[in-house]
Short mmCIF file of C-alpha atoms and ligand atoms in Angstrom, two decimals:
data_model
loop_
_atom_site.label_atom_id
_atom_site.label_comp_id
_atom_site.label_asym_id
_atom_site.label_seq_id
_atom_site.Cartn_x
_atom_site.Cartn_y
_atom_site.Cartn_z
CA MET R 1 134.09 76.46 138.89
CA ARG R 2 133.48 72.73 138.44
CA ILE R 3 132.38 71.73 134.95
CA SER R 4 129.67 69.06 135.10
CA HIS R 5 129.72 66.05 132.78
CA TYR R 6 126.62 67.41 131.11
CA ASN R 7 128.37 70.68 130.26
CA LEU R 8 131.42 68.86 129.02
CA ILE R 9 129.34 66.68 126.68
CA LEU R 10 127.54 69.76 125.36
CA ALA R 11 130.89 71.47 124.76
CA ILE R 12 132.16 68.43 122.83
CA ILE R 13 128.99 68.30 120.69
CA PHE R 14 129.23 72.02 120.04
CA TYR R 15 132.91 71.72 119.10
CA HIS R 16 132.24 68.89 116.67
CA ASN R 17 129.25 70.56 115.05
CA PHE R 18 130.67 73.99 114.68
CA ASN R 19 134.44 73.89 114.87
CA TYR R 20 135.59 70.57 113.52
CA MET R 21 136.39 70.62 109.87
CA ASP R 22 136.09 67.28 108.11
CA TYR R 23 138.06 67.22 104.87
CA THR R 24 136.24 64.15 103.59
CA LEU R 25 133.93 65.13 100.76
CA THR R 26 130.31 64.05 101.09
CA GLU R 27 128.79 61.73 98.48
CA GLU R 28 127.00 64.74 96.99
CA GLN R 29 130.23 66.75 96.80
CA LYS R 30 131.99 63.82 95.13
CA MET R 31 129.23 63.62 92.51
CA ILE R 32 129.45 67.35 91.86
CA GLN R 33 133.24 67.07 91.56
CA GLN R 34 132.92 64.26 89.03
CA ALA R 35 130.30 66.20 87.04
CA ALA R 36 132.58 69.25 86.88
CA ARG R 37 135.60 67.09 85.98
CA ASP R 38 133.69 65.40 83.15
CA PHE R 39 132.35 68.72 81.92
CA ALA R 40 135.86 70.23 81.89
CA GLN R 41 137.27 67.29 79.90
CA ASN R 42 134.38 66.98 77.46
CA GLU R 43 133.29 70.58 76.97
CA LEU R 44 136.09 72.94 78.04
CA LEU R 45 139.19 71.12 76.83
CA PRO R 46 138.20 70.90 73.15
CA GLY R 47 139.16 74.22 71.56
CA VAL R 48 140.68 75.75 74.71
CA ILE R 49 143.96 76.58 72.93
CA GLU R 50 142.15 78.10 69.95
CA ARG R 51 139.85 80.20 72.16
CA ASP R 52 142.89 81.48 74.06
CA ASP R 53 144.66 82.34 70.80
CA ALA R 54 141.65 84.09 69.28
CA GLN R 55 140.57 85.72 72.57
CA GLN R 56 137.22 84.09 72.02
CA PHE R 57 134.60 84.14 74.78
CA PRO R 58 133.33 80.61 75.63
CA THR R 59 129.71 81.38 74.76
CA GLU R 60 128.52 77.78 74.25
CA GLN R 61 130.40 76.54 77.29
CA VAL R 62 128.89 79.24 79.52
CA LYS R 63 125.41 78.34 78.27
CA LYS R 64 126.00 74.69 79.20
CA MET R 65 127.42 75.65 82.60
CA GLY R 66 124.20 77.57 83.20
CA GLU R 67 122.18 74.46 82.34
CA LEU R 68 124.25 72.41 84.78
CA GLY R 69 123.57 74.92 87.55
CA PHE R 70 127.19 76.13 87.83
CA LEU R 71 126.31 79.81 87.46
CA GLY R 72 124.12 80.10 90.56
CA MET R 73 125.60 77.37 92.69
CA MET R 74 124.92 78.81 96.15
CA VAL R 75 121.69 80.63 95.27
CA ASN R 76 118.51 79.49 96.96
CA PRO R 77 116.51 77.21 94.60
CA LYS R 78 113.50 79.52 94.99
CA TYR R 79 115.48 82.01 92.86
CA GLY R 80 116.57 79.34 90.38
CA GLY R 81 119.88 78.48 92.03
CA SER R 82 121.41 75.11 92.92
CA GLY R 83 121.30 75.73 96.68
CA LEU R 84 124.72 74.16 97.29
CA ASP R 85 127.39 75.00 99.84
CA THR R 86 130.57 77.03 99.29
CA VAL R 87 132.78 73.92 99.54
CA SER R 88 130.94 72.44 96.52
CA TYR R 89 131.43 75.73 94.70
CA ALA R 90 135.18 75.69 95.46
CA ILE R 91 135.39 72.10 94.18
CA VAL R 92 133.66 73.02 90.92
CA MET R 93 135.87 76.10 90.47
CA GLU R 94 138.94 73.92 91.00
CA GLU R 95 137.86 71.31 88.45
CA LEU R 96 136.93 73.85 85.76
CA SER R 97 140.11 75.87 86.33
CA LYS R 98 142.36 72.83 85.89
CA VAL R 99 141.38 73.02 82.24
CA ASP R 100 140.11 76.49 81.37
CA ALA R 101 140.45 79.50 83.65
CA SER R 102 138.84 81.77 81.05
CA SER R 103 135.59 79.87 81.54
CA SER R 104 135.91 79.48 85.29
CA VAL R 105 136.28 83.22 85.88
CA VAL R 106 132.80 83.68 84.43
CA VAL R 107 131.54 81.19 87.03
CA SER R 108 133.42 82.97 89.81
CA VAL R 109 132.26 86.50 89.04
CA ASN R 110 128.67 85.48 88.38
CA ASN R 111 128.42 83.37 91.55
CA SER R 112 130.41 85.22 94.15
CA LEU R 113 130.24 88.84 93.15
CA VAL R 114 126.94 89.21 91.32
CA CYS R 115 124.53 86.49 92.55
CA TYR R 116 125.84 86.55 96.11
CA GLY R 117 125.77 90.36 96.21
CA ILE R 118 122.13 90.54 95.11
CA GLU R 119 120.95 87.57 97.18
CA ALA R 120 122.64 88.74 100.38
CA TYR R 121 121.89 92.46 100.16
CA GLY R 122 119.32 93.08 97.40
CA THR R 123 115.60 93.71 97.72
CA GLU R 124 113.00 91.05 96.97
CA GLU R 125 112.16 92.89 93.72
CA GLN R 126 115.84 92.88 92.66
CA LYS R 127 116.04 89.16 93.41
CA GLU R 128 112.90 88.41 91.38
CA LYS R 129 113.96 90.61 88.50
CA TYR R 130 117.69 89.85 88.23
CA LEU R 131 118.79 86.97 90.45
CA THR R 132 116.37 84.45 88.94
CA LYS R 133 117.93 84.99 85.50
CA LEU R 134 121.52 85.28 86.74
CA ALA R 135 121.33 82.08 88.78
CA THR R 136 120.16 79.98 85.84
CA GLY R 137 122.65 81.51 83.42
CA GLU R 138 119.92 83.01 81.26
CA ILE R 139 121.98 86.17 81.64
CA ILE R 140 125.37 86.83 83.21
CA GLY R 141 126.55 89.70 85.37
CA ALA R 142 129.58 91.91 85.93
CA PHE R 143 130.98 93.66 88.99
CA CYS R 144 132.36 97.14 88.35
CA LEU R 145 134.64 98.61 91.00
CA SER R 146 138.07 99.25 89.44
CA GLU R 147 138.80 102.47 87.59
CA PRO R 148 141.69 103.79 85.51
CA GLU R 149 143.07 105.49 88.62
CA ALA R 150 141.54 103.42 91.42
CA GLY R 151 142.20 99.69 91.58
CA SER R 152 143.55 98.74 94.99
CA ASP R 153 142.62 102.09 96.55
CA ALA R 154 138.93 101.45 96.09
CA THR R 155 137.60 104.48 98.01
CA SER R 156 139.31 106.98 95.73
CA GLN R 157 137.19 106.16 92.72
CA LYS R 158 135.93 109.01 90.56
CA THR R 159 132.72 107.58 89.08
CA THR R 160 129.81 109.55 90.48
CA ALA R 161 126.17 108.62 91.11
CA ILE R 162 124.40 111.90 91.81
CA ASP R 163 121.12 111.64 93.70
CA LYS R 164 118.28 113.23 91.71
CA GLY R 165 115.35 112.10 93.84
CA ASP R 166 113.83 109.11 92.04
CA TYR R 167 117.01 108.21 90.24
CA TYR R 168 120.80 108.57 90.20
CA VAL R 169 122.83 110.04 87.35
CA LEU R 170 125.93 107.97 86.73
CA ASN R 171 129.11 109.36 85.17
CA GLY R 172 132.59 107.88 84.88
CA THR R 173 134.71 105.03 83.57
CA LYS R 174 135.30 101.55 84.95
CA ASN R 175 138.27 99.44 83.91
CA TRP R 176 139.24 95.77 83.52
CA ILE R 177 135.66 94.57 83.89
CA THR R 178 135.25 90.80 83.55
CA ASN R 179 132.24 89.86 81.37
CA GLY R 180 132.42 93.48 80.17
CA SER R 181 130.56 93.04 76.90
CA THR R 182 128.79 89.72 77.53
CA ALA R 183 127.01 90.68 80.77
CA SER R 184 123.45 91.94 80.80
CA VAL R 185 123.50 93.23 84.38
CA TYR R 186 126.28 95.33 85.92
CA ILE R 187 126.75 96.14 89.60
CA VAL R 188 128.44 99.54 89.55
CA ILE R 189 130.10 101.04 92.64
CA ALA R 190 130.02 104.86 92.53
CA GLN R 191 130.54 107.92 94.69
CA THR R 192 127.34 109.80 95.67
CA ASP R 193 128.80 112.12 98.30
CA LYS R 194 132.56 112.64 98.23
CA GLU R 195 132.51 114.48 101.55
CA LYS R 196 131.34 111.31 103.30
CA GLY R 197 134.31 109.21 102.06
CA HIS R 198 133.54 105.50 101.99
CA LYS R 199 130.12 106.19 103.55
CA GLY R 200 129.14 108.22 100.48
CA ILE R 201 129.44 105.30 98.04
CA ASN R 202 126.55 103.33 96.50
CA ALA R 203 126.18 100.06 94.58
CA LEU R 204 123.76 100.33 91.65
CA ILE R 205 122.39 97.72 89.27
CA VAL R 206 122.72 98.98 85.70
CA GLU R 207 121.22 97.17 82.74
CA LYS R 208 122.96 96.78 79.41
CA GLY R 209 121.41 99.11 76.86
CA ALA R 210 120.74 101.94 79.34
CA GLU R 211 121.04 105.27 77.55
CA GLY R 212 124.56 106.72 77.91
CA PHE R 213 126.10 103.36 78.88
CA GLU R 214 128.85 102.44 76.44
CA ILE R 215 131.08 99.38 76.35
CA GLY R 216 134.69 100.42 75.77
CA PRO R 217 137.53 98.57 74.05
CA LYS R 218 138.35 94.97 74.85
CA GLU R 219 141.66 94.37 76.65
CA ASN R 220 144.35 92.29 74.92
CA LYS R 221 145.60 90.26 77.87
CA LEU R 222 148.52 88.04 78.91
CA GLY R 223 146.24 85.33 80.32
CA ILE R 224 142.59 84.29 80.63
CA ARG R 225 142.38 85.53 77.07
CA GLY R 226 139.02 83.88 76.41
CA SER R 227 137.50 85.98 79.17
CA ASP R 228 135.92 89.19 78.00
CA THR R 229 137.53 92.19 79.74
CA HIS R 230 136.48 95.74 78.88
CA SER R 231 136.38 99.27 80.10
CA LEU R 232 132.87 100.70 80.56
CA ILE R 233 131.84 104.30 80.08
CA PHE R 234 128.86 105.90 81.83
CA ASN R 235 127.71 109.20 80.43
CA ASP R 236 124.70 110.67 82.27
CA VAL R 237 123.16 107.23 82.73
CA LYS R 238 119.87 107.38 84.67
CA VAL R 239 119.61 104.59 87.23
CA PRO R 240 116.30 104.20 89.10
CA LYS R 241 116.53 104.42 92.91
CA GLU R 242 115.05 100.94 93.24
CA ASN R 243 118.26 99.63 91.62
CA ARG R 244 120.41 100.68 94.58
CA ILE R 245 121.62 97.71 96.64
CA GLY R 246 121.21 98.30 100.37
CA GLU R 247 120.84 101.58 102.24
CA ASP R 248 122.23 104.88 100.97
CA GLY R 249 126.02 104.83 101.53
CA PHE R 250 126.31 101.03 101.82
CA GLY R 251 128.18 100.64 98.50
CA PHE R 252 131.74 100.41 99.83
CA LYS R 253 130.89 97.88 102.53
CA PHE R 254 128.84 95.99 99.96
CA ALA R 255 131.93 95.82 97.71
CA MET R 256 134.18 94.69 100.56
CA LYS R 257 131.78 92.04 101.83
CA THR R 258 131.13 90.71 98.34
CA LEU R 259 134.83 90.66 97.45
CA SER R 260 135.59 88.64 100.59
CA GLY R 261 133.51 85.82 99.10
CA GLY R 262 134.88 86.49 95.62
CA ARG R 263 138.37 85.83 96.95
CA ILE R 264 137.35 82.25 97.85
CA GLY R 265 136.31 81.77 94.21
CA ILE R 266 139.61 83.12 92.87
CA ALA R 267 141.58 81.10 95.42
CA SER R 268 139.78 77.99 94.13
CA GLN R 269 140.58 79.05 90.58
CA ALA R 270 144.27 79.39 91.50
CA LEU R 271 144.18 75.97 93.17
CA GLY R 272 142.70 74.48 89.99
CA ILE R 273 145.31 76.09 87.73
CA ALA R 274 148.09 74.77 90.00
CA THR R 275 146.57 71.28 90.11
CA GLY R 276 146.07 71.19 86.35
CA ALA R 277 149.71 72.14 85.74
CA TYR R 278 150.97 69.65 88.34
CA GLU R 279 148.96 66.77 86.84
CA LEU R 280 150.24 67.54 83.33
CA ALA R 281 153.84 67.76 84.59
CA LYS R 282 153.54 64.48 86.49
CA GLU R 283 152.11 62.68 83.46
CA TYR R 284 154.76 64.14 81.18
CA SER R 285 157.60 63.21 83.50
CA ASN R 286 156.44 59.59 83.56
CA GLN R 287 156.60 59.44 79.75
CA ARG R 288 159.47 61.66 78.67
CA LYS R 289 162.85 59.96 78.74
CA SER R 290 166.34 61.37 79.15
CA PHE R 291 169.64 59.69 79.98
CA GLY R 292 167.99 56.33 79.38
CA THR R 293 165.09 56.64 81.82
CA GLU R 294 161.82 58.48 82.46
CA ILE R 295 162.63 61.95 83.73
CA SER R 296 160.54 61.31 86.88
CA ASN R 297 163.38 58.98 87.91
CA HIS R 298 165.72 61.95 88.12
CA GLN R 299 165.65 63.44 91.58
CA ALA R 300 165.78 66.95 90.10
CA ILE R 301 162.32 66.33 88.62
CA ALA R 302 160.91 64.12 91.40
CA PHE R 303 161.72 66.78 94.01
CA LYS R 304 160.00 69.47 91.97
CA LEU R 305 156.88 67.27 91.87
CA ALA R 306 157.14 66.66 95.62
CA ASP R 307 157.25 70.41 96.28
CA MET R 308 154.37 71.10 93.91
CA HIS R 309 152.18 68.41 95.47
CA THR R 310 152.90 69.61 99.02
CA GLN R 311 152.16 73.23 98.19
CA ILE R 312 148.93 72.30 96.39
CA GLU R 313 147.73 70.26 99.36
CA ALA R 314 148.47 73.18 101.70
CA ALA R 315 146.61 75.56 99.38
CA ARG R 316 143.64 73.17 99.21
CA HIS R 317 143.38 73.13 103.00
CA LEU R 318 143.30 76.94 103.10
CA VAL R 319 140.72 77.12 100.31
CA TYR R 320 138.39 74.53 101.85
CA LYS R 321 138.79 76.16 105.27
CA ALA R 322 137.71 79.54 103.89
CA ALA R 323 134.74 77.94 102.09
CA TRP R 324 133.82 76.04 105.24
CA ASP R 325 134.03 79.25 107.30
CA LYS R 326 131.54 80.87 104.93
CA ASP R 327 129.21 77.85 105.08
CA LYS R 328 129.32 77.81 108.88
CA GLY R 329 128.52 81.51 109.12
CA HIS R 330 131.97 82.32 110.52
CA ASN R 331 133.83 85.43 109.43
CA PHE R 332 135.70 84.57 106.22
CA ASP R 333 137.48 87.89 105.47
CA LEU R 334 140.75 86.59 106.87
CA SER R 335 140.57 82.96 105.76
CA GLY R 336 139.46 84.01 102.25
CA ALA R 337 142.35 86.48 101.97
CA MET R 338 144.86 83.89 103.21
CA ALA R 339 143.51 81.29 100.79
CA LYS R 340 143.78 83.69 97.85
CA LEU R 341 147.23 84.96 98.83
CA TYR R 342 148.68 81.48 99.19
CA ALA R 343 146.84 79.62 96.42
CA SER R 344 147.68 82.31 93.85
CA LYS R 345 151.38 82.09 94.77
CA VAL R 346 151.22 78.31 94.51
CA ALA R 347 149.53 78.68 91.10
CA MET R 348 152.33 80.92 89.88
CA ASP R 349 155.18 78.81 91.32
CA THR R 350 153.67 75.51 90.23
CA THR R 351 152.93 76.56 86.66
CA ILE R 352 156.48 77.92 86.23
CA GLU R 353 157.86 74.57 87.44
CA ALA R 354 155.46 72.68 85.16
CA VAL R 355 156.82 74.60 82.17
CA GLN R 356 160.36 73.83 83.35
CA ILE R 357 159.63 70.11 83.66
CA HIS R 358 158.24 70.13 80.12
CA GLY R 359 161.45 71.78 78.84
CA GLY R 360 161.15 72.98 75.23
CA ASN R 361 157.70 71.43 74.97
CA GLY R 362 156.58 73.58 77.88
CA PHE R 363 157.14 76.63 75.74
CA VAL R 364 154.82 75.30 73.06
CA LYS R 365 151.06 75.89 73.14
CA GLU R 366 149.86 72.34 72.55
CA TYR R 367 151.21 71.19 75.92
CA HIS R 368 148.88 73.59 77.82
CA VAL R 369 151.29 74.48 80.63
CA GLU R 370 152.42 77.79 79.11
CA ARG R 371 148.75 78.90 79.04
CA LEU R 372 148.25 77.79 82.64
CA MET R 373 151.34 79.81 83.59
CA ARG R 374 149.96 82.91 81.84
CA ASP R 375 146.52 82.36 83.42
CA ALA R 376 148.01 81.94 86.91
CA LYS R 377 149.33 85.51 87.02
CA ILE R 378 145.93 87.19 87.16
CA THR R 379 145.01 85.30 90.35
CA GLN R 380 147.66 87.42 92.12
CA ILE R 381 146.06 90.59 90.78
CA TYR R 382 142.27 90.57 90.45
CA GLU R 383 139.76 90.73 93.29
CA GLY R 384 142.52 92.30 95.37
CA THR R 385 146.24 91.96 94.65
CA SER R 386 148.47 89.84 96.89
CA GLU R 387 149.58 93.07 98.56
CA ILE R 388 145.92 93.94 99.34
CA GLN R 389 145.40 90.45 100.81
CA LYS R 390 148.37 91.13 103.11
CA ILE R 391 146.69 94.38 104.24
CA VAL R 392 143.48 92.48 105.02
CA ILE R 393 145.35 89.67 106.81
CA SER R 394 147.64 91.93 108.83
CA ARG R 395 144.77 94.17 109.91
CA GLY R 396 142.76 91.07 110.83
CA ILE R 397 145.46 89.51 112.98
CA LEU R 398 146.59 92.74 114.61
CA LYS R 399 143.16 93.82 115.77
CA ASN R 400 142.68 90.57 117.73
N1 LIG W 501 133.43 93.73 105.38
C1 LIG W 501 132.72 94.77 105.90
N2 LIG W 501 133.20 96.01 106.03
C2 LIG W 501 134.48 96.23 105.65
C3 LIG W 501 135.29 95.20 105.11
C4 LIG W 501 134.71 93.91 104.98
N3 LIG W 501 135.39 92.88 104.49
N4 LIG W 501 136.50 95.71 104.82
C5 LIG W 501 136.47 97.03 105.15
N5 LIG W 501 135.23 97.31 105.66
C6 LIG W 501 134.75 98.59 106.16
C7 LIG W 501 135.59 99.08 107.35
O1 LIG W 501 135.12 98.54 108.56
C8 LIG W 501 135.38 100.58 107.28
O2 LIG W 501 134.11 100.92 107.81
P1 LIG W 501 133.98 101.81 109.21
O3 LIG W 501 134.69 103.09 108.91
O4 LIG W 501 132.50 101.95 109.37
O5 LIG W 501 134.64 100.98 110.23
C9 LIG W 501 135.27 100.84 105.78
O6 LIG W 501 134.90 99.60 105.18
C10 LIG W 501 136.55 101.33 105.18
O7 LIG W 501 137.53 100.36 105.46
P2 LIG W 501 139.09 100.70 105.45
O8 LIG W 501 139.34 101.93 106.27
O9 LIG W 501 139.81 99.45 105.84
O10 LIG W 501 139.31 101.07 103.92
P3 LIG W 501 140.64 101.30 103.12
O11 LIG W 501 140.45 102.47 102.25
O12 LIG W 501 141.82 101.29 104.06
O13 LIG W 501 140.69 100.03 102.15
C11 LIG W 501 141.16 97.81 101.45
C12 LIG W 501 140.69 98.74 102.58
C13 LIG W 501 141.11 96.41 102.08
C14 LIG W 501 142.57 98.10 101.02
C15 LIG W 501 140.17 97.92 100.28
O14 LIG W 501 140.25 99.16 99.63
C16 LIG W 501 140.35 96.82 99.23
O15 LIG W 501 139.93 95.67 99.44
N6 LIG W 501 140.94 97.19 98.08
C17 LIG W 501 141.05 96.23 96.94
C18 LIG W 501 139.87 96.34 96.04
C19 LIG W 501 139.76 95.16 95.15
O16 LIG W 501 139.76 94.00 95.60
N7 LIG W 501 139.57 95.40 93.86
C20 LIG W 501 139.34 94.34 92.93
C21 LIG W 501 138.44 94.81 91.85
S1 LIG W 501 137.08 93.81 91.50
C22 LIG W 501 137.59 92.62 90.41
O17 LIG W 501 138.74 92.36 90.24
C23 LIG W 501 136.45 91.93 89.79
C24 LIG W 501 136.65 91.22 88.52
O18 LIG W 501 136.13 91.63 87.47
C25 LIG W 501 137.32 89.92 88.50
#
């Protein structure tokens, strides 16, 4: 069949509008990047070491991030959000995470798991009641999937939500919940009908203070120590039917779909941690002297920096591509998983090298890189371990 000129032109326009990814940031994205960078330097950096030491939640910082619109970045302005794209969100996550991953994880969970989950799949009433407050940072949310015996294997959870007509009765324990004690709204994934497997699972919105809902002990963690991680206990908690997100049995797919977006947030966090460590190492190596010259003049150090920079650039391309896929309405399960898998490895490798470049000083808290190294590890674990990302990626490529 002969392709007419007209068809060819249309195909080119279509390709450029929908398939061409331009890595140049828009003026608006550059302004958002600068705002996040300034905020990180002025508001997150002071006291970051002390908060990490004391495992102190960044309450003031989170309040200010809410005022700046960072907690509901992609939410429609009619629900109080900033109405921005996912690329802008990734940029903000990167900038905040360069300095303080304990604060940026609050942004990630609130934006991608809680706000997105309710905006994409909730009812109008749920949006009016919860999203409007979550998007402005008046309250923050938590996403509760993991259990003591079900982390990666998400369908084998034991928390039950028994259907009692107008309400569900929730029983069970959730583990490692980010924003565990500071959240006001919790999205809880629970089993309603075990016989139906993943189709018997529901996602319920539970409010703090509900009778029978208890916040368990706080975890004493290796990294992101300022973030507030708890177990949660549900003991005959009554949850009204109108708090279910989506149709009966949609809970597992809800969790999977929401986590696909969450993985872009964590990939951006990993990218930020890596970039923060790289920038500190570069600066240090231009100042520190050994054998009569700055250590950056030694090839052993210069080559490490070259590797770090290259890996960070590659990770950034994957992260922006996943964010762009989401903005364009493309499937982002695969690109989000690839971005998280790779960026989290780069975060780990880069922070270890940054500590090495700092030598003895790298082992000391005031130089920041040891904290970045500890913070990097969680990006290979939460919102799906690296091994889970490989399951998602391999299934994605093999089915095509
Ligand atoms: N979108 C839509 N549907 C999806 C989906 C997606 N991304 N992924 C899976 N599904 C659907 C499947 O199509 C299937 O439905 P059908 O039977 O109708 O086709 C159903 O869900 C079950 O899928 P699988 O058979 O693939 O399920 P599985 O048991 O093999 O598990 C898994 C798949 C990818 C391993 C999944 O269990 C998983 O992602 N596990 C990791 C969970 C995780 O990320 N936990 C992190 C905890 S949250 C957290 O860390 C938050 C925090 O506080 C920071």
